[in-house]
Amino acid sequence: MTMAIPIPAPSVSVFNADYSHLTQVDYRAAVSMLVRKVAYALELHDPPRVLRSPSFSIELPRSLMLTDYVHIPYRRLADHASRAEILDRDRRMCQFVGCGARATTIDHLLPRCRGGGNTWDNLVASCADCNGRKGDRTPAEAGMRLIREPFRPASV
Ligand SMILES: [Zn+2]
Protein backbone atom coordinates (compact mmCIF):
# COMPACT_ATOMS: atom_id res chain seq x y z
CA MET A 1 0.00 0.00 0.00
CA THR A 2 1.52 3.31 -1.02
CA MET A 3 0.31 6.44 0.62
CA ALA A 4 0.79 9.94 -0.62
CA ILE A 5 0.80 12.51 2.09
CA PRO A 6 0.25 16.05 0.88
CA ILE A 7 1.16 17.76 4.11
CA PRO A 8 4.24 17.82 6.31
CA ALA A 9 4.05 14.86 8.65
CA PRO A 10 4.51 15.98 12.22
CA SER A 11 5.50 13.52 14.87
CA VAL A 12 2.66 12.10 16.91
CA SER A 13 2.66 11.97 20.69
CA VAL A 14 1.86 8.59 22.20
CA PHE A 15 0.28 8.39 25.63
CA ASN A 16 0.00 5.34 27.82
CA ALA A 17 -3.49 4.28 28.89
CA ASP A 18 -3.02 6.27 32.11
CA TYR A 19 -2.40 9.47 30.09
CA SER A 20 1.32 9.52 30.85
CA HIS A 21 3.40 10.56 27.87
CA LEU A 22 5.45 7.70 26.45
CA THR A 23 7.12 8.75 23.25
CA GLN A 24 6.83 10.41 19.86
CA VAL A 25 6.34 8.37 16.72
CA ASP A 26 6.22 9.37 13.07
CA TYR A 27 2.95 9.32 11.20
CA ARG A 28 3.65 5.92 9.60
CA ALA A 29 4.04 4.30 12.99
CA ALA A 30 0.96 6.16 14.23
CA VAL A 31 -1.16 4.90 11.33
CA SER A 32 0.14 1.39 11.86
CA MET A 33 -0.87 1.53 15.52
CA LEU A 34 -4.35 2.76 14.61
CA VAL A 35 -4.80 0.04 11.99
CA ARG A 36 -3.65 -2.64 14.42
CA LYS A 37 -6.00 -1.15 17.03
CA VAL A 38 -3.28 -0.98 19.66
CA ALA A 39 -3.99 2.72 20.01
CA TYR A 40 -6.74 5.18 19.24
CA ALA A 41 -6.62 8.83 18.33
CA LEU A 42 -6.60 11.07 21.36
CA GLU A 43 -6.43 14.39 19.51
CA LEU A 44 -6.93 15.12 15.83
CA HIS A 45 -5.68 17.95 13.70
CA ASP A 46 -7.82 21.00 13.10
CA PRO A 47 -8.35 21.26 10.19
CA PRO A 48 -8.28 17.49 9.69
CA ARG A 49 -5.32 15.91 7.96
CA VAL A 50 -6.41 12.89 6.02
CA LEU A 51 -4.08 10.31 4.61
CA ARG A 52 -5.47 8.73 1.44
CA SER A 53 -4.56 5.88 -0.81
CA PRO A 54 -6.76 4.30 -3.49
CA SER A 55 -8.09 1.75 -1.04
CA PHE A 56 -7.74 3.46 2.27
CA SER A 57 -8.09 6.74 4.05
CA ILE A 58 -7.41 7.63 7.62
CA GLU A 59 -7.43 10.82 9.60
CA LEU A 60 -4.00 11.53 11.04
CA PRO A 61 -3.96 11.99 14.79
CA ARG A 62 -1.99 14.61 16.70
CA SER A 63 -1.73 12.20 19.58
CA LEU A 64 -2.53 8.60 20.33
CA MET A 65 -3.46 6.70 23.42
CA LEU A 66 -2.60 3.05 23.84
CA THR A 67 -5.58 0.74 24.08
CA ASP A 68 -3.94 -1.25 26.85
CA TYR A 69 -1.74 0.05 29.60
CA VAL A 70 1.92 -0.76 29.03
CA HIS A 71 3.99 -1.21 32.13
CA ILE A 72 7.29 0.62 31.76
CA PRO A 73 9.80 -0.78 34.23
CA TYR A 74 11.72 1.83 36.14
CA ARG A 75 15.22 1.70 34.76
CA ARG A 76 17.91 3.38 36.77
CA LEU A 77 20.67 5.19 34.97
CA ALA A 78 23.61 2.81 35.20
CA ASP A 79 26.04 5.32 36.68
CA HIS A 80 23.67 6.61 39.34
CA ALA A 81 24.13 5.70 42.96
CA SER A 82 21.83 6.12 45.91
CA ARG A 83 22.76 7.67 49.21
CA ALA A 84 22.65 4.26 50.91
CA GLU A 85 24.90 2.73 48.25
CA ILE A 86 27.52 5.45 48.71
CA LEU A 87 27.47 5.10 52.49
CA ASP A 88 27.92 1.34 52.11
CA ARG A 89 30.75 1.65 49.62
CA ASP A 90 32.60 4.13 51.85
CA ARG A 91 31.82 2.13 55.04
CA ARG A 92 30.18 5.20 56.54
CA MET A 93 33.54 6.90 57.00
CA CYS A 94 34.18 10.48 55.95
CA GLN A 95 36.32 10.23 52.82
CA PHE A 96 38.36 13.39 53.37
CA VAL A 97 41.98 12.94 54.39
CA GLY A 98 42.68 13.56 58.06
CA CYS A 99 39.07 13.46 59.18
CA GLY A 100 38.20 9.93 60.26
CA ALA A 101 34.74 10.93 61.46
CA ARG A 102 31.59 8.96 60.83
CA ALA A 103 29.89 10.03 57.61
CA THR A 104 26.35 11.25 57.91
CA THR A 105 26.09 13.10 54.60
CA ILE A 106 26.88 12.61 50.94
CA ASP A 107 29.16 15.11 49.25
CA HIS A 108 29.05 15.91 45.54
CA LEU A 109 32.68 16.37 44.47
CA LEU A 110 31.57 18.59 41.62
CA PRO A 111 28.67 20.38 43.32
CA ARG A 112 25.18 19.89 41.96
CA CYS A 113 24.83 23.61 41.38
CA ARG A 114 27.73 23.31 38.96
CA GLY A 115 26.33 20.33 37.10
CA GLY A 116 27.68 17.48 39.22
CA GLY A 117 25.54 14.36 39.03
CA ASN A 118 24.43 11.67 41.45
CA THR A 119 26.98 9.26 40.05
CA TRP A 120 29.36 6.77 41.61
CA ASP A 121 32.39 8.84 40.64
CA ASN A 122 30.96 12.13 41.90
CA LEU A 123 29.66 11.11 45.33
CA VAL A 124 31.51 10.36 48.53
CA ALA A 125 30.46 9.76 52.10
CA SER A 126 31.30 12.79 54.24
CA CYS A 127 30.82 14.06 57.73
CA ALA A 128 28.71 17.17 58.02
CA ASP A 129 31.70 19.33 58.99
CA CYS A 130 33.79 18.43 55.95
CA ASN A 131 30.77 18.72 53.67
CA GLY A 132 30.05 22.19 55.01
CA ARG A 133 33.66 23.27 54.84
CA LYS A 134 33.97 22.16 51.22
CA GLY A 135 30.75 23.94 50.27
CA ASP A 136 30.19 24.64 46.59
CA ARG A 137 33.79 23.93 45.68
CA THR A 138 35.67 20.95 44.34
CA PRO A 139 38.05 19.23 46.77
CA ALA A 140 41.00 20.82 44.97
CA GLU A 141 39.48 24.28 45.25
CA ALA A 142 38.84 23.70 48.94
CA GLY A 143 42.35 22.33 49.54
CA MET A 144 40.90 18.99 50.64
CA ARG A 145 41.98 15.53 49.53
CA LEU A 146 40.18 12.20 49.41
CA ILE A 147 41.46 9.06 51.07
CA ARG A 148 40.64 7.25 47.82
CA GLU A 149 39.05 8.08 44.49
CA PRO A 150 35.36 7.24 44.35
CA PHE A 151 34.55 4.25 42.19
CA ARG A 152 31.72 2.11 41.03
CA PRO A 153 31.77 -1.26 42.84
CA ALA A 154 32.13 -4.27 40.58
CA SER A 155 29.02 -5.81 42.11
CA VAL A 156 26.76 -3.01 40.89
ZN1 LIG B 1 34.97 14.71 57.64
CSV table of N, CA and C and ligand atoms in Angstrom, one decimal:
chain,number,residue,atom,x,y,z
A,1,MET,N,0.9,-1.2,0.0
A,1,MET,CA,0.0,0.0,0.0
A,1,MET,C,0.9,1.2,0.0
A,2,THR,N,0.8,2.1,-1.0
A,2,THR,CA,1.5,3.3,-1.0
A,2,THR,C,0.6,4.4,-0.6
A,3,MET,N,1.1,5.3,0.2
A,3,MET,CA,0.3,6.4,0.6
A,3,MET,C,1.0,7.7,0.2
A,4,ALA,N,0.3,8.6,-0.3
A,4,ALA,CA,0.8,9.9,-0.6
A,4,ALA,C,0.3,10.9,0.5
A,5,ILE,N,1.2,11.6,1.0
A,5,ILE,CA,0.8,12.5,2.1
A,5,ILE,C,1.1,13.9,1.6
A,6,PRO,N,0.1,14.7,1.5
A,6,PRO,CA,0.2,16.0,0.9
A,6,PRO,C,0.7,17.1,1.9
A,7,ILE,N,0.9,16.8,3.1
A,7,ILE,CA,1.2,17.8,4.1
A,7,ILE,C,2.4,17.3,4.9
A,8,PRO,N,3.1,18.2,5.5
A,8,PRO,CA,4.2,17.8,6.3
A,8,PRO,C,3.7,16.9,7.4
A,9,ALA,N,4.5,15.8,7.6
A,9,ALA,CA,4.1,14.9,8.6
A,9,ALA,C,4.7,15.2,10.0
A,10,PRO,N,3.9,15.7,10.9
A,10,PRO,CA,4.5,16.0,12.2
A,10,PRO,C,4.6,14.7,13.0
A,11,SER,N,5.4,14.7,14.0
A,11,SER,CA,5.5,13.5,14.9
A,11,SER,C,4.3,13.5,15.8
A,12,VAL,N,3.9,12.3,16.2
A,12,VAL,CA,2.7,12.1,16.9
A,12,VAL,C,3.0,11.7,18.3
A,13,SER,N,2.4,12.3,19.3
A,13,SER,CA,2.7,12.0,20.7
A,13,SER,C,1.9,10.7,21.0
A,14,VAL,N,2.5,9.8,21.8
A,14,VAL,CA,1.9,8.6,22.2
A,14,VAL,C,1.8,8.6,23.7
A,15,PHE,N,0.5,8.4,24.2
A,15,PHE,CA,0.3,8.4,25.6
A,15,PHE,C,-0.1,7.0,26.1
A,16,ASN,N,0.4,6.6,27.2
A,16,ASN,CA,0.0,5.3,27.8
A,16,ASN,C,-1.5,5.4,28.2
A,17,ALA,N,-2.1,4.3,28.6
A,17,ALA,CA,-3.5,4.3,28.9
A,17,ALA,C,-3.8,5.0,30.2
A,18,ASP,N,-2.8,5.4,30.9
A,18,ASP,CA,-3.0,6.3,32.1
A,18,ASP,C,-2.7,7.7,31.8
A,19,TYR,N,-2.6,8.1,30.6
A,19,TYR,CA,-2.4,9.5,30.1
A,19,TYR,C,-1.0,9.9,30.3
A,20,SER,N,-0.1,9.1,30.7
A,20,SER,CA,1.3,9.5,30.8
A,20,SER,C,2.0,9.5,29.5
A,21,HIS,N,2.8,10.5,29.2
A,21,HIS,CA,3.4,10.6,27.9
A,21,HIS,C,4.5,9.5,27.7
A,22,LEU,N,4.5,8.8,26.6
A,22,LEU,CA,5.5,7.7,26.5
A,22,LEU,C,6.5,8.1,25.5
A,23,THR,N,6.1,8.5,24.3
A,23,THR,CA,7.1,8.7,23.2
A,23,THR,C,6.5,9.5,22.1
A,24,GLN,N,7.3,9.8,21.1
A,24,GLN,CA,6.8,10.4,19.9
A,24,GLN,C,7.1,9.4,18.8
A,25,VAL,N,6.1,9.3,17.9
A,25,VAL,CA,6.3,8.4,16.7
A,25,VAL,C,6.1,9.2,15.5
A,26,ASP,N,6.5,8.7,14.3
A,26,ASP,CA,6.2,9.4,13.1
A,26,ASP,C,4.8,8.9,12.6
A,27,TYR,N,4.3,9.6,11.6
A,27,TYR,CA,2.9,9.3,11.2
A,27,TYR,C,2.7,7.9,10.7
A,28,ARG,N,3.8,7.3,10.1
A,28,ARG,CA,3.7,5.9,9.6
A,28,ARG,C,3.4,5.0,10.8
A,29,ALA,N,4.2,5.1,11.8
A,29,ALA,CA,4.0,4.3,13.0
A,29,ALA,C,2.7,4.6,13.6
A,30,ALA,N,2.3,5.8,13.6
A,30,ALA,CA,1.0,6.2,14.2
A,30,ALA,C,-0.2,5.5,13.5
A,31,VAL,N,-0.1,5.5,12.1
A,31,VAL,CA,-1.2,4.9,11.3
A,31,VAL,C,-1.2,3.4,11.6
A,32,SER,N,0.0,2.8,11.6
A,32,SER,CA,0.1,1.4,11.9
A,32,SER,C,-0.5,1.0,13.2
A,33,MET,N,-0.3,1.8,14.2
A,33,MET,CA,-0.9,1.5,15.5
A,33,MET,C,-2.4,1.6,15.5
A,34,LEU,N,-2.9,2.6,14.7
A,34,LEU,CA,-4.3,2.8,14.6
A,34,LEU,C,-4.9,1.6,13.9
A,35,VAL,N,-4.3,1.2,12.8
A,35,VAL,CA,-4.8,0.0,12.0
A,35,VAL,C,-4.8,-1.3,12.8
A,36,ARG,N,-3.7,-1.4,13.6
A,36,ARG,CA,-3.6,-2.6,14.4
A,36,ARG,C,-4.5,-2.6,15.7
A,37,LYS,N,-5.1,-1.4,15.9
A,37,LYS,CA,-6.0,-1.2,17.0
A,37,LYS,C,-5.3,-1.3,18.4
A,38,VAL,N,-4.0,-1.0,18.4
A,38,VAL,CA,-3.3,-1.0,19.7
A,38,VAL,C,-3.3,0.4,20.3
A,39,ALA,N,-3.8,1.4,19.5
A,39,ALA,CA,-4.0,2.7,20.0
A,39,ALA,C,-5.2,3.4,19.3
A,40,TYR,N,-5.7,4.4,19.9
A,40,TYR,CA,-6.7,5.2,19.2
A,40,TYR,C,-6.3,6.6,19.3
A,41,ALA,N,-7.0,7.4,18.4
A,41,ALA,CA,-6.6,8.8,18.3
A,41,ALA,C,-7.1,9.6,19.6
A,42,LEU,N,-6.2,10.3,20.2
A,42,LEU,CA,-6.6,11.1,21.4
A,42,LEU,C,-7.0,12.5,20.9
A,43,GLU,N,-6.2,13.1,20.1
A,43,GLU,CA,-6.4,14.4,19.5
A,43,GLU,C,-6.2,14.3,18.0
A,44,LEU,N,-7.1,15.1,17.3
A,44,LEU,CA,-6.9,15.1,15.8
A,44,LEU,C,-6.5,16.5,15.4
A,45,HIS,N,-6.1,16.6,14.2
A,45,HIS,CA,-5.7,18.0,13.7
A,45,HIS,C,-6.9,18.8,13.3
A,46,ASP,N,-6.8,20.1,13.5
A,46,ASP,CA,-7.8,21.0,13.1
A,46,ASP,C,-7.2,22.1,12.2
A,47,PRO,N,-7.4,22.1,10.9
A,47,PRO,CA,-8.4,21.3,10.2
A,47,PRO,C,-7.8,19.8,10.1
A,48,PRO,N,-8.7,18.9,9.8
A,48,PRO,CA,-8.3,17.5,9.7
A,48,PRO,C,-7.2,17.3,8.6
A,49,ARG,N,-6.3,16.3,8.9
A,49,ARG,CA,-5.3,15.9,8.0
A,49,ARG,C,-5.6,14.5,7.6
A,50,VAL,N,-6.0,14.2,6.4
A,50,VAL,CA,-6.4,12.9,6.0
A,50,VAL,C,-5.4,12.3,5.1
A,51,LEU,N,-5.0,11.1,5.4
A,51,LEU,CA,-4.1,10.3,4.6
A,51,LEU,C,-4.9,9.4,3.7
A,52,ARG,N,-4.6,9.5,2.4
A,52,ARG,CA,-5.5,8.7,1.4
A,52,ARG,C,-4.6,7.9,0.5
A,53,SER,N,-5.1,6.7,0.3
A,53,SER,CA,-4.6,5.9,-0.8
A,53,SER,C,-5.8,5.4,-1.6
A,54,PRO,N,-5.6,4.7,-2.7
A,54,PRO,CA,-6.8,4.3,-3.5
A,54,PRO,C,-7.7,3.4,-2.7
A,55,SER,N,-7.2,2.7,-1.7
A,55,SER,CA,-8.1,1.7,-1.0
A,55,SER,C,-8.4,2.1,0.4
A,56,PHE,N,-7.8,3.3,0.8
A,56,PHE,CA,-7.7,3.5,2.3
A,56,PHE,C,-7.7,4.9,2.6
A,57,SER,N,-8.4,5.4,3.6
A,57,SER,CA,-8.1,6.7,4.0
A,57,SER,C,-8.2,6.7,5.6
A,58,ILE,N,-7.4,7.6,6.2
A,58,ILE,CA,-7.4,7.6,7.6
A,58,ILE,C,-7.1,9.0,8.1
A,59,GLU,N,-7.7,9.5,9.1
A,59,GLU,CA,-7.4,10.8,9.6
A,59,GLU,C,-6.2,10.7,10.5
A,60,LEU,N,-5.2,11.6,10.2
A,60,LEU,CA,-4.0,11.5,11.0
A,60,LEU,C,-4.2,12.1,12.4
A,61,PRO,N,-3.8,11.5,13.4
A,61,PRO,CA,-4.0,12.0,14.8
A,61,PRO,C,-2.8,12.9,15.1
A,62,ARG,N,-3.1,13.8,16.1
A,62,ARG,CA,-2.0,14.6,16.7
A,62,ARG,C,-1.4,13.8,17.8
A,63,SER,N,-2.2,13.0,18.5
A,63,SER,CA,-1.7,12.2,19.6
A,63,SER,C,-2.5,10.9,19.6
A,64,LEU,N,-1.9,9.9,20.2
A,64,LEU,CA,-2.5,8.6,20.3
A,64,LEU,C,-2.5,8.2,21.8
A,65,MET,N,-3.5,7.3,22.1
A,65,MET,CA,-3.5,6.7,23.4
A,65,MET,C,-3.5,5.2,23.2
A,66,LEU,N,-2.6,4.5,23.9
A,66,LEU,CA,-2.6,3.1,23.8
A,66,LEU,C,-3.9,2.5,24.4
A,67,THR,N,-4.4,1.4,23.7
A,67,THR,CA,-5.6,0.7,24.1
A,67,THR,C,-5.4,0.1,25.4
A,68,ASP,N,-4.2,-0.6,25.6
A,68,ASP,CA,-3.9,-1.2,26.9
A,68,ASP,C,-2.8,-0.6,27.5
A,69,TYR,N,-2.8,-0.5,28.8
A,69,TYR,CA,-1.7,0.1,29.6
A,69,TYR,C,-0.5,-0.8,29.4
A,70,VAL,N,0.6,-0.1,29.2
A,70,VAL,CA,1.9,-0.8,29.0
A,70,VAL,C,2.8,-0.4,30.2
A,71,HIS,N,3.2,-1.4,30.9
A,71,HIS,CA,4.0,-1.2,32.1
A,71,HIS,C,5.4,-0.9,31.7
A,72,ILE,N,5.9,0.2,32.1
A,72,ILE,CA,7.3,0.6,31.8
A,72,ILE,C,8.1,0.4,33.0
A,73,PRO,N,9.0,-0.6,33.0
A,73,PRO,CA,9.8,-0.8,34.2
A,73,PRO,C,10.7,0.4,34.5
A,74,TYR,N,10.8,0.7,35.8
A,74,TYR,CA,11.7,1.8,36.1
A,74,TYR,C,13.1,1.4,35.9
A,75,ARG,N,13.9,2.1,35.1
A,75,ARG,CA,15.2,1.7,34.8
A,75,ARG,C,16.2,2.8,35.3
A,76,ARG,N,17.0,2.4,36.2
A,76,ARG,CA,17.9,3.4,36.8
A,76,ARG,C,19.0,3.7,35.8
A,77,LEU,N,19.5,4.9,35.8
A,77,LEU,CA,20.7,5.2,35.0
A,77,LEU,C,21.8,4.4,35.6
A,78,ALA,N,22.6,3.8,34.7
A,78,ALA,CA,23.6,2.8,35.2
A,78,ALA,C,24.6,3.4,36.1
A,79,ASP,N,25.0,4.7,35.9
A,79,ASP,CA,26.0,5.3,36.7
A,79,ASP,C,25.5,5.9,38.0
A,80,HIS,N,24.2,5.9,38.2
A,80,HIS,CA,23.7,6.6,39.3
A,80,HIS,C,23.7,5.7,40.6
A,81,ALA,N,24.0,6.4,41.7
A,81,ALA,CA,24.1,5.7,43.0
A,81,ALA,C,23.2,6.4,44.0
A,82,SER,N,22.7,5.6,44.9
A,82,SER,CA,21.8,6.1,45.9
A,82,SER,C,22.7,6.5,47.1
A,83,ARG,N,22.1,7.3,48.0
A,83,ARG,CA,22.8,7.7,49.2
A,83,ARG,C,23.2,6.4,50.0
A,84,ALA,N,22.3,5.5,50.1
A,84,ALA,CA,22.7,4.3,50.9
A,84,ALA,C,23.8,3.5,50.3
A,85,GLU,N,23.8,3.5,48.9
A,85,GLU,CA,24.9,2.7,48.3
A,85,GLU,C,26.3,3.4,48.5
A,86,ILE,N,26.3,4.7,48.5
A,86,ILE,CA,27.5,5.5,48.7
A,86,ILE,C,28.0,5.2,50.1
A,87,LEU,N,27.1,5.3,51.1
A,87,LEU,CA,27.5,5.1,52.5
A,87,LEU,C,28.0,3.7,52.7
A,88,ASP,N,27.4,2.7,52.0
A,88,ASP,CA,27.9,1.3,52.1
A,88,ASP,C,29.3,1.2,51.5
A,89,ARG,N,29.5,1.8,50.3
A,89,ARG,CA,30.8,1.7,49.6
A,89,ARG,C,31.9,2.3,50.5
A,90,ASP,N,31.6,3.4,51.1
A,90,ASP,CA,32.6,4.1,51.9
A,90,ASP,C,32.6,3.7,53.3
A,91,ARG,N,31.9,2.7,53.7
A,91,ARG,CA,31.8,2.1,55.0
A,91,ARG,C,31.5,3.2,56.1
A,92,ARG,N,30.7,4.1,55.6
A,92,ARG,CA,30.2,5.2,56.5
A,92,ARG,C,31.3,6.0,57.2
A,93,MET,N,32.4,6.1,56.5
A,93,MET,CA,33.5,6.9,57.0
A,93,MET,C,33.7,8.1,56.1
A,94,CYS,N,33.9,9.3,56.7
A,94,CYS,CA,34.2,10.5,55.9
A,94,CYS,C,35.4,10.2,55.1
A,95,GLN,N,35.3,10.6,53.8
A,95,GLN,CA,36.3,10.2,52.8
A,95,GLN,C,37.4,11.3,52.7
A,96,PHE,N,37.3,12.3,53.5
A,96,PHE,CA,38.4,13.4,53.4
A,96,PHE,C,39.6,13.1,54.3
A,97,VAL,N,40.7,13.3,53.7
A,97,VAL,CA,42.0,12.9,54.4
A,97,VAL,C,42.1,13.7,55.7
A,98,GLY,N,42.4,12.9,56.8
A,98,GLY,CA,42.7,13.6,58.1
A,98,GLY,C,41.4,13.7,58.9
A,99,CYS,N,40.3,13.3,58.4
A,99,CYS,CA,39.1,13.5,59.2
A,99,CYS,C,38.8,12.3,60.1
A,100,GLY,N,38.4,11.1,59.5
A,100,GLY,CA,38.2,9.9,60.3
A,100,GLY,C,36.9,9.9,61.0
A,101,ALA,N,36.0,10.9,60.8
A,101,ALA,CA,34.7,10.9,61.5
A,101,ALA,C,33.7,10.0,60.7
A,102,ARG,N,32.7,9.7,61.4
A,102,ARG,CA,31.6,9.0,60.8
A,102,ARG,C,30.9,9.9,59.8
A,103,ALA,N,30.6,9.3,58.6
A,103,ALA,CA,29.9,10.0,57.6
A,103,ALA,C,28.4,10.0,57.8
A,104,THR,N,27.8,11.2,57.8
A,104,THR,CA,26.4,11.3,57.9
A,104,THR,C,25.7,11.9,56.7
A,105,THR,N,26.6,12.4,55.8
A,105,THR,CA,26.1,13.1,54.6
A,105,THR,C,26.8,12.5,53.4
A,106,ILE,N,26.3,13.0,52.2
A,106,ILE,CA,26.9,12.6,50.9
A,106,ILE,C,27.4,13.9,50.3
A,107,ASP,N,28.6,13.9,49.9
A,107,ASP,CA,29.2,15.1,49.3
A,107,ASP,C,29.2,14.9,47.7
A,108,HIS,N,28.9,15.9,47.0
A,108,HIS,CA,29.1,15.9,45.5
A,108,HIS,C,30.4,16.6,45.3
A,109,LEU,N,31.3,15.8,44.7
A,109,LEU,CA,32.7,16.4,44.5
A,109,LEU,C,32.6,17.6,43.6
A,110,LEU,N,32.0,17.4,42.4
A,110,LEU,CA,31.6,18.6,41.6
A,110,LEU,C,30.2,18.9,42.1
A,111,PRO,N,30.0,20.1,42.7
A,111,PRO,CA,28.7,20.4,43.3
A,111,PRO,C,27.5,20.3,42.3
A,112,ARG,N,26.4,20.0,42.8
A,112,ARG,CA,25.2,19.9,42.0
A,112,ARG,C,24.9,21.2,41.3
A,113,CYS,N,25.1,22.3,42.0
A,113,CYS,CA,24.8,23.6,41.4
A,113,CYS,C,25.8,23.9,40.2
A,114,ARG,N,26.8,23.1,40.1
A,114,ARG,CA,27.7,23.3,39.0
A,114,ARG,C,27.6,22.1,38.0
A,115,GLY,N,26.6,21.4,38.1
A,115,GLY,CA,26.3,20.3,37.1
A,115,GLY,C,26.8,18.9,37.5
A,116,GLY,N,27.3,18.8,38.8
A,116,GLY,CA,27.7,17.5,39.2
A,116,GLY,C,26.5,16.5,39.4
A,117,GLY,N,26.7,15.3,39.0
A,117,GLY,CA,25.5,14.4,39.0
A,117,GLY,C,25.6,13.4,40.2
A,118,ASN,N,24.5,12.7,40.4
A,118,ASN,CA,24.4,11.7,41.5
A,118,ASN,C,25.1,10.4,41.0
A,119,THR,N,26.3,10.4,40.6
A,119,THR,CA,27.0,9.3,40.0
A,119,THR,C,28.0,8.7,41.0
A,120,TRP,N,28.4,7.4,40.8
A,120,TRP,CA,29.4,6.8,41.6
A,120,TRP,C,30.7,7.6,41.7
A,121,ASP,N,31.1,8.2,40.6
A,121,ASP,CA,32.4,8.8,40.6
A,121,ASP,C,32.3,10.3,41.1
A,122,ASN,N,31.1,10.7,41.4
A,122,ASN,CA,31.0,12.1,41.9
A,122,ASN,C,30.5,12.2,43.3
A,123,LEU,N,30.2,11.1,44.0
A,123,LEU,CA,29.7,11.1,45.3
A,123,LEU,C,30.6,10.4,46.3
A,124,VAL,N,30.8,11.0,47.5
A,124,VAL,CA,31.5,10.4,48.5
A,124,VAL,C,30.8,10.6,49.8
A,125,ALA,N,31.0,9.6,50.8
A,125,ALA,CA,30.5,9.8,52.1
A,125,ALA,C,31.3,10.8,52.8
A,126,SER,N,30.6,11.7,53.6
A,126,SER,CA,31.3,12.8,54.2
A,126,SER,C,30.6,13.1,55.6
A,127,CYS,N,31.4,13.6,56.5
A,127,CYS,CA,30.8,14.1,57.7
A,127,CYS,C,30.2,15.4,57.4
A,128,ALA,N,29.4,15.9,58.3
A,128,ALA,CA,28.7,17.2,58.0
A,128,ALA,C,29.7,18.3,58.0
A,129,ASP,N,30.7,18.2,58.9
A,129,ASP,CA,31.7,19.3,59.0
A,129,ASP,C,32.5,19.5,57.7
A,130,CYS,N,33.0,18.4,57.2
A,130,CYS,CA,33.8,18.4,55.9
A,130,CYS,C,32.9,18.9,54.8
A,131,ASN,N,31.7,18.4,54.7
A,131,ASN,CA,30.8,18.7,53.7
A,131,ASN,C,30.5,20.2,53.7
A,132,GLY,N,30.3,20.8,54.9
A,132,GLY,CA,30.0,22.2,55.0
A,132,GLY,C,31.3,23.0,54.7
A,133,ARG,N,32.4,22.5,55.1
A,133,ARG,CA,33.7,23.3,54.8
A,133,ARG,C,34.0,23.3,53.3
A,134,LYS,N,33.7,22.2,52.7
A,134,LYS,CA,34.0,22.2,51.2
A,134,LYS,C,33.0,23.1,50.5
A,135,GLY,N,31.7,23.1,50.9
A,135,GLY,CA,30.8,23.9,50.3
A,135,GLY,C,30.6,23.7,48.8
A,136,ASP,N,30.4,24.8,48.0
A,136,ASP,CA,30.2,24.6,46.6
A,136,ASP,C,31.5,24.7,45.8
A,137,ARG,N,32.5,24.0,46.3
A,137,ARG,CA,33.8,23.9,45.7
A,137,ARG,C,34.1,22.5,45.4
A,138,THR,N,35.1,22.3,44.5
A,138,THR,CA,35.7,21.0,44.3
A,138,THR,C,36.7,20.7,45.5
A,139,PRO,N,37.0,19.5,45.7
A,139,PRO,CA,38.1,19.2,46.8
A,139,PRO,C,39.3,20.0,46.5
A,140,ALA,N,39.8,20.1,45.3
A,140,ALA,CA,41.0,20.8,45.0
A,140,ALA,C,40.8,22.3,45.3
A,141,GLU,N,39.7,22.9,45.0
A,141,GLU,CA,39.5,24.3,45.3
A,141,GLU,C,39.4,24.5,46.8
A,142,ALA,N,39.0,23.5,47.5
A,142,ALA,CA,38.8,23.7,48.9
A,142,ALA,C,40.1,23.3,49.7
A,143,GLY,N,41.1,22.8,48.9
A,143,GLY,CA,42.3,22.3,49.5
A,143,GLY,C,42.1,21.1,50.3
A,144,MET,N,41.2,20.2,49.9
A,144,MET,CA,40.9,19.0,50.6
A,144,MET,C,41.2,17.8,49.7
A,145,ARG,N,41.7,16.7,50.3
A,145,ARG,CA,42.0,15.5,49.5
A,145,ARG,C,41.1,14.4,50.0
A,146,LEU,N,41.0,13.4,49.1
A,146,LEU,CA,40.2,12.2,49.4
A,146,LEU,C,41.1,11.1,49.8
A,147,ILE,N,40.6,10.2,50.7
A,147,ILE,CA,41.5,9.1,51.1
A,147,ILE,C,41.5,8.0,49.9
A,148,ARG,N,40.6,8.1,49.0
A,148,ARG,CA,40.6,7.2,47.8
A,148,ARG,C,39.7,7.8,46.8
A,149,GLU,N,39.9,7.6,45.5
A,149,GLU,CA,39.1,8.1,44.5
A,149,GLU,C,37.7,7.3,44.5
A,150,PRO,N,36.6,8.0,44.4
A,150,PRO,CA,35.4,7.2,44.4
A,150,PRO,C,35.3,6.3,43.1
A,151,PHE,N,34.6,5.2,43.3
A,151,PHE,CA,34.6,4.2,42.2
A,151,PHE,C,33.2,3.6,42.2
A,152,ARG,N,32.9,2.9,41.1
A,152,ARG,CA,31.7,2.1,41.0
A,152,ARG,C,32.0,0.7,41.4
A,153,PRO,N,31.4,0.1,42.4
A,153,PRO,CA,31.8,-1.3,42.8
A,153,PRO,C,31.5,-2.3,41.7
A,154,ALA,N,32.3,-3.3,41.6
A,154,ALA,CA,32.1,-4.3,40.6
A,154,ALA,C,30.8,-5.0,40.7
A,155,SER,N,30.3,-5.0,41.9
A,155,SER,CA,29.0,-5.8,42.1
A,155,SER,C,27.8,-5.1,41.7
A,156,VAL,N,27.9,-3.8,41.3
A,156,VAL,CA,26.8,-3.0,40.9
A,156,VAL,C,26.6,-3.0,39.4
B,1,ZN,ZN,35.0,14.7,57.6
